[in-house]
Amino acid sequence: MKLTVDGKIHEVDVEPDMPLLWVLRDELGITGVKYGCGIAQCGACTVHVDGYAIRSCQQPVGDLEGEVTTINGLGTPDALHAVQAAWIEHQVAQCGYCQSGQIMSAAALLAENPNPSDEDIDDAMSGNLCRCGTYPRIREAVKTAARTVRSA
Amino acid sequence: MGRLKTFTRRAFLIGSVAVAGGVAFGAYMVNKPHANPLLDNLGDGEAALTPYVRIDADGVTLITPRADKGQGAYSVQAALIAEELDVELDQVKIDPGPPSPAYWNTALADEAATFMAPGGGVGESIAYGALSAVMKTIGMQITGGSTTVPDGFVKLRQAGAVARETLKLAAAQKTGAAASELRTEAGRVLLPDGSSLAYAELAPIAATIDPPQDIQLRAPSEWRLIGKPMQRVDIVAKSTGTQSYGIDHKVDGMVHAAIKLNPAQIGPLIGFDAGEALKMRGVSKVVAVTGGVAAIADNTWRAFQAAEAVEAEWGPAPFPATMDEHWQALADSFTEDALDSRKRDDGDVEISIAETGEIISAEYRAPYLAHAPLEPISAIVRVDDDRAEVWTGTQIPRFIQNNVGKIAGIDPEKVTVHALYMGGSFGHRLEDEVVKQAAEIAVQMKGTPVKLTYSREQDMSHDFTRQIAMAQLRGVVRDGKVETYDLGIAMPSVVVSQMSRQGLSVPGPDSQIVAGAWDQPFTIPNQRVTGYRAPELAPISSWRSVGASSNGFFYNAGLDELIHAAGADPMEERLRLCSNPEARKVLEAVAEMSGWDGVLGDGRGRGVALTQSFGVHCAEVIEVSNTEYGIRIDKVWVAAEVGTVVDPVNFDNLVKGGVVFALGHAMNCEITYTDGIADQSNFDSFQGMRMYQCPTIEVRGLENGDRVLGIGEPPVPPAAAALAGAIFAATGTRLREMPFSKFVDFA
Ligand code: FES
Ligand code: FES
């Protein structure tokens, strides 16, 4: 089957019930997408499908409709997305393992609502677990990114 | 490899050694209690050291020996070296991995790994207990007690300073200028005539020069980097999905393995039928390992599916079947026979209690907890006839060498360990079951690298958890004051359980049983803290702040009960009892930050707690509201005395993270076992704190003195008690058992 990831078309030969997460990580080698729970509880595997944040561990690849964007396609070290730039400015990461998913959730939120209230931020981000406890910085970084997005 | 040139300072040497095209500077340990096996393997004229600075044609590389589990250790270590070396952090490469094997040795890596703890680490804490003696005998040389961190604070700066002065001598030799007229800046030696030489150019000459003796380290007033906000070296990678972790690592030709362990923790495998699993796509093999079966496939998900599909017969877990029995075992341990230590016994508790008609008494409980770093554990192992290689995120490379060597039937020295980036640890990666199991598989398919990845379910339900613990307190109050505090704490020994898996027995009392309780800065006329050793139950391990993680709650919450009975204010009475000037400043700081003044009213409440752990006094005030949806944690104020804050941003992040970690577990986390099987195996039943529950947290680091203490662990112990105090103030409900969600709702 064919899928479009980060603007590139890939052909993969896998079972249709294989979760998108594992197709991305093991078949396509896109390891910025993380495995944390496999049951839609942690958000580490968050990617965008046509701009919407989804948990790739719960998306059978056979049912996938739309183009996938991963953290690696959102921006790069040389061409940062506004959310990534804010994450760097606020030094959000500790171990960093959850941050791919956090950033993808925040980017989807801001694409839809560039002026989120604290409650909007909590709602959009509470499906993303951070075991290191970086939530206070995530909040600040989302607000900074929102300002960048609004002024762009 | 060149000859080792050294000078002596304290118990270590900063030496240099020639490497291809350049020079490396680093520490060499002396005062070893035993012969150095590394030196035995070296030929004449060869030497070995743990390098911190490498300068060659590629420029300057700072080598940061202490593993980074997410606490920013790499950046902090690099800054300490760069401070004296006069390089900018954006000019240098940071090499966190093992450098050239020519002069690397894991024994020295361990040694280096244990002394430097800018973010704190569970590894250090085991050094406080009976363990240090054991560690010495097996060659790990953990520096004891609180000297561990300050020693690293000196050592890395010293390495930078020695390298700098040696480079100056090299420049003097090359140009004929007097070394005293040379200055250094931004990776160059500046000559009197205004020209300059790059360190890289000077490296080959520097390799031939004896490092100068006894260089004075710069005064804090001269620091350029220490104490200023820094950008973490890995921050861009961690914000762009380009940081590679252990679970992301690939080795050519590797196969993927998944494991299904006996659901009854550490119970045996009796037999299995892999018929269904072997029919599945991509599955090549199913093999037995200790306590379980492993399925080998061509990707991770297929291996997970196949492991699930194996039918197996299991034996029982070697510990009680119900939690009631676990608690009973603890309750039965408050006896003279089980007395493990009584390190505090002021005044006379027994007489005071006997003389008083009215005593206050209560029982407290803390549950088993999983470490659950967000990255599940994994390891790649390849075993050949005469050597083995391991790639994994670990804090114990030396143990891994031994264990893999044993499984593969080869010399530990023939096992190379590549330590990879870790997506968190909290103590989880002080165990190496995943590596041993990967090695057991790998010996059954020699020459093929086997990557074993745990599913979240396997990781959580087979974690070696935080200790279960119980406390019994008795107390007397008189004239509005706390007069007598008798605290007994019972738990199994973490150190004994953890080391038994490394084949080591640990004699003597386990100071972790009373850590965070016996050594607190409060003077009470009659005060006694007794540790009782409960029997081994479920296997347990070091969990962020170890013994203090339960005892900080017990000690402070118990003290709160007495203060309340005395009719006193939790902050004022603590200040009155506080006999340590450093601790008092920390309490005063949180009182001032929070504007503490008595009762809040309106369903709101505040609590305060102070715990000294790992040498750090850390105080927290927590404010909650009792809302229609339950308790909401509104605000937290934290103050901690750490001597020197090396990086204020990282400090702030670690303290906040420690508070979130502690509160999340206090609110809603526990691991319970039914017939040996963990009842929780994923984040649906082991939640922790989520964003919407996260309070605002204000942090202040106090700096009295020229030293640096780790801050990764100290914010954890006081948090649960401050929360319980706040909930009591808001609702009148006294919480004596974690998780609190068993008794109150959280909004
Ligand atoms: S791995 Fe998908 S939500 Fe956790
Ligand atoms: S930074 Fe470690 S899990 Fe979020």
mmCIF file with all atom_site columns, C-alpha atoms and ligand atoms in Angstrom, chain A residues 93-99 130-132 134, chain B residues 374, ligand 2:
data_model
loop_
_atom_site.group_PDB
_atom_site.id
_atom_site.type_symbol
_atom_site.label_atom_id
_atom_site.label_alt_id
_atom_site.label_comp_id
_atom_site.label_asym_id
_atom_site.label_entity_id
_atom_site.label_seq_id
_atom_site.pdbx_PDB_ins_code
_atom_site.Cartn_x
_atom_site.Cartn_y
_atom_site.Cartn_z
_atom_site.occupancy
_atom_site.B_iso_or_equiv
_atom_site.pdbx_formal_charge
_atom_site.auth_seq_id
_atom_site.auth_comp_id
_atom_site.auth_asym_id
_atom_site.auth_atom_id
_atom_site.pdbx_PDB_model_num
ATOM   1  C  CA  . ALA A 1 93  ? 12.739 19.104 27.288 1.00 0.00 ? 93  ALA A CA  1
ATOM   2  C  CA  . GLN A 1 94  ? 14.184 17.027 30.067 1.00 0.00 ? 94  GLN A CA  1
ATOM   3  C  CA  . CYS A 1 95  ? 14.555 13.481 28.781 1.00 0.00 ? 95  CYS A CA  1
ATOM   4  C  CA  . GLY A 1 96  ? 12.706 14.759 25.721 1.00 0.00 ? 96  GLY A CA  1
ATOM   5  C  CA  . TYR A 1 97  ? 11.012 11.478 24.928 1.00 0.00 ? 97  TYR A CA  1
ATOM   6  C  CA  . CYS A 1 98  ? 7.457  12.869 25.117 1.00 0.00 ? 98  CYS A CA  1
ATOM   7  C  CA  . GLN A 1 99  ? 8.268  16.079 23.316 1.00 0.00 ? 99  GLN A CA  1
ATOM   8  C  CA  . CYS A 1 130 ? 5.223  13.894 30.424 1.00 0.00 ? 130 CYS A CA  1
ATOM   9  C  CA  . ARG A 1 131 ? 6.787  11.657 33.038 1.00 0.00 ? 131 ARG A CA  1
ATOM   10 C  CA  . CYS A 1 132 ? 9.554  14.227 33.622 1.00 0.00 ? 132 CYS A CA  1
ATOM   11 C  CA  . THR A 1 134 ? 7.723  19.597 32.005 1.00 0.00 ? 134 THR A CA  1
ATOM   12 C  CA  . LEU B 2 374 ? 8.158  7.255  29.028 1.00 0.00 ? 374 LEU B CA  1
HETATM 13 S  S1  . FES C 3 .   ? 10.585 15.238 28.917 1.00 0.00 ? 2   FES C S1  1
HETATM 14 FE FE1 . FES C 3 .   ? 10.748 13.208 29.679 1.00 0.00 ? 2   FES C FE1 1
HETATM 15 S  S2  . FES C 3 .   ? 8.762  12.442 29.395 1.00 0.00 ? 2   FES C S2  1
HETATM 16 FE FE2 . FES C 3 .   ? 8.544  14.529 28.877 1.00 0.00 ? 2   FES C FE2 1
#
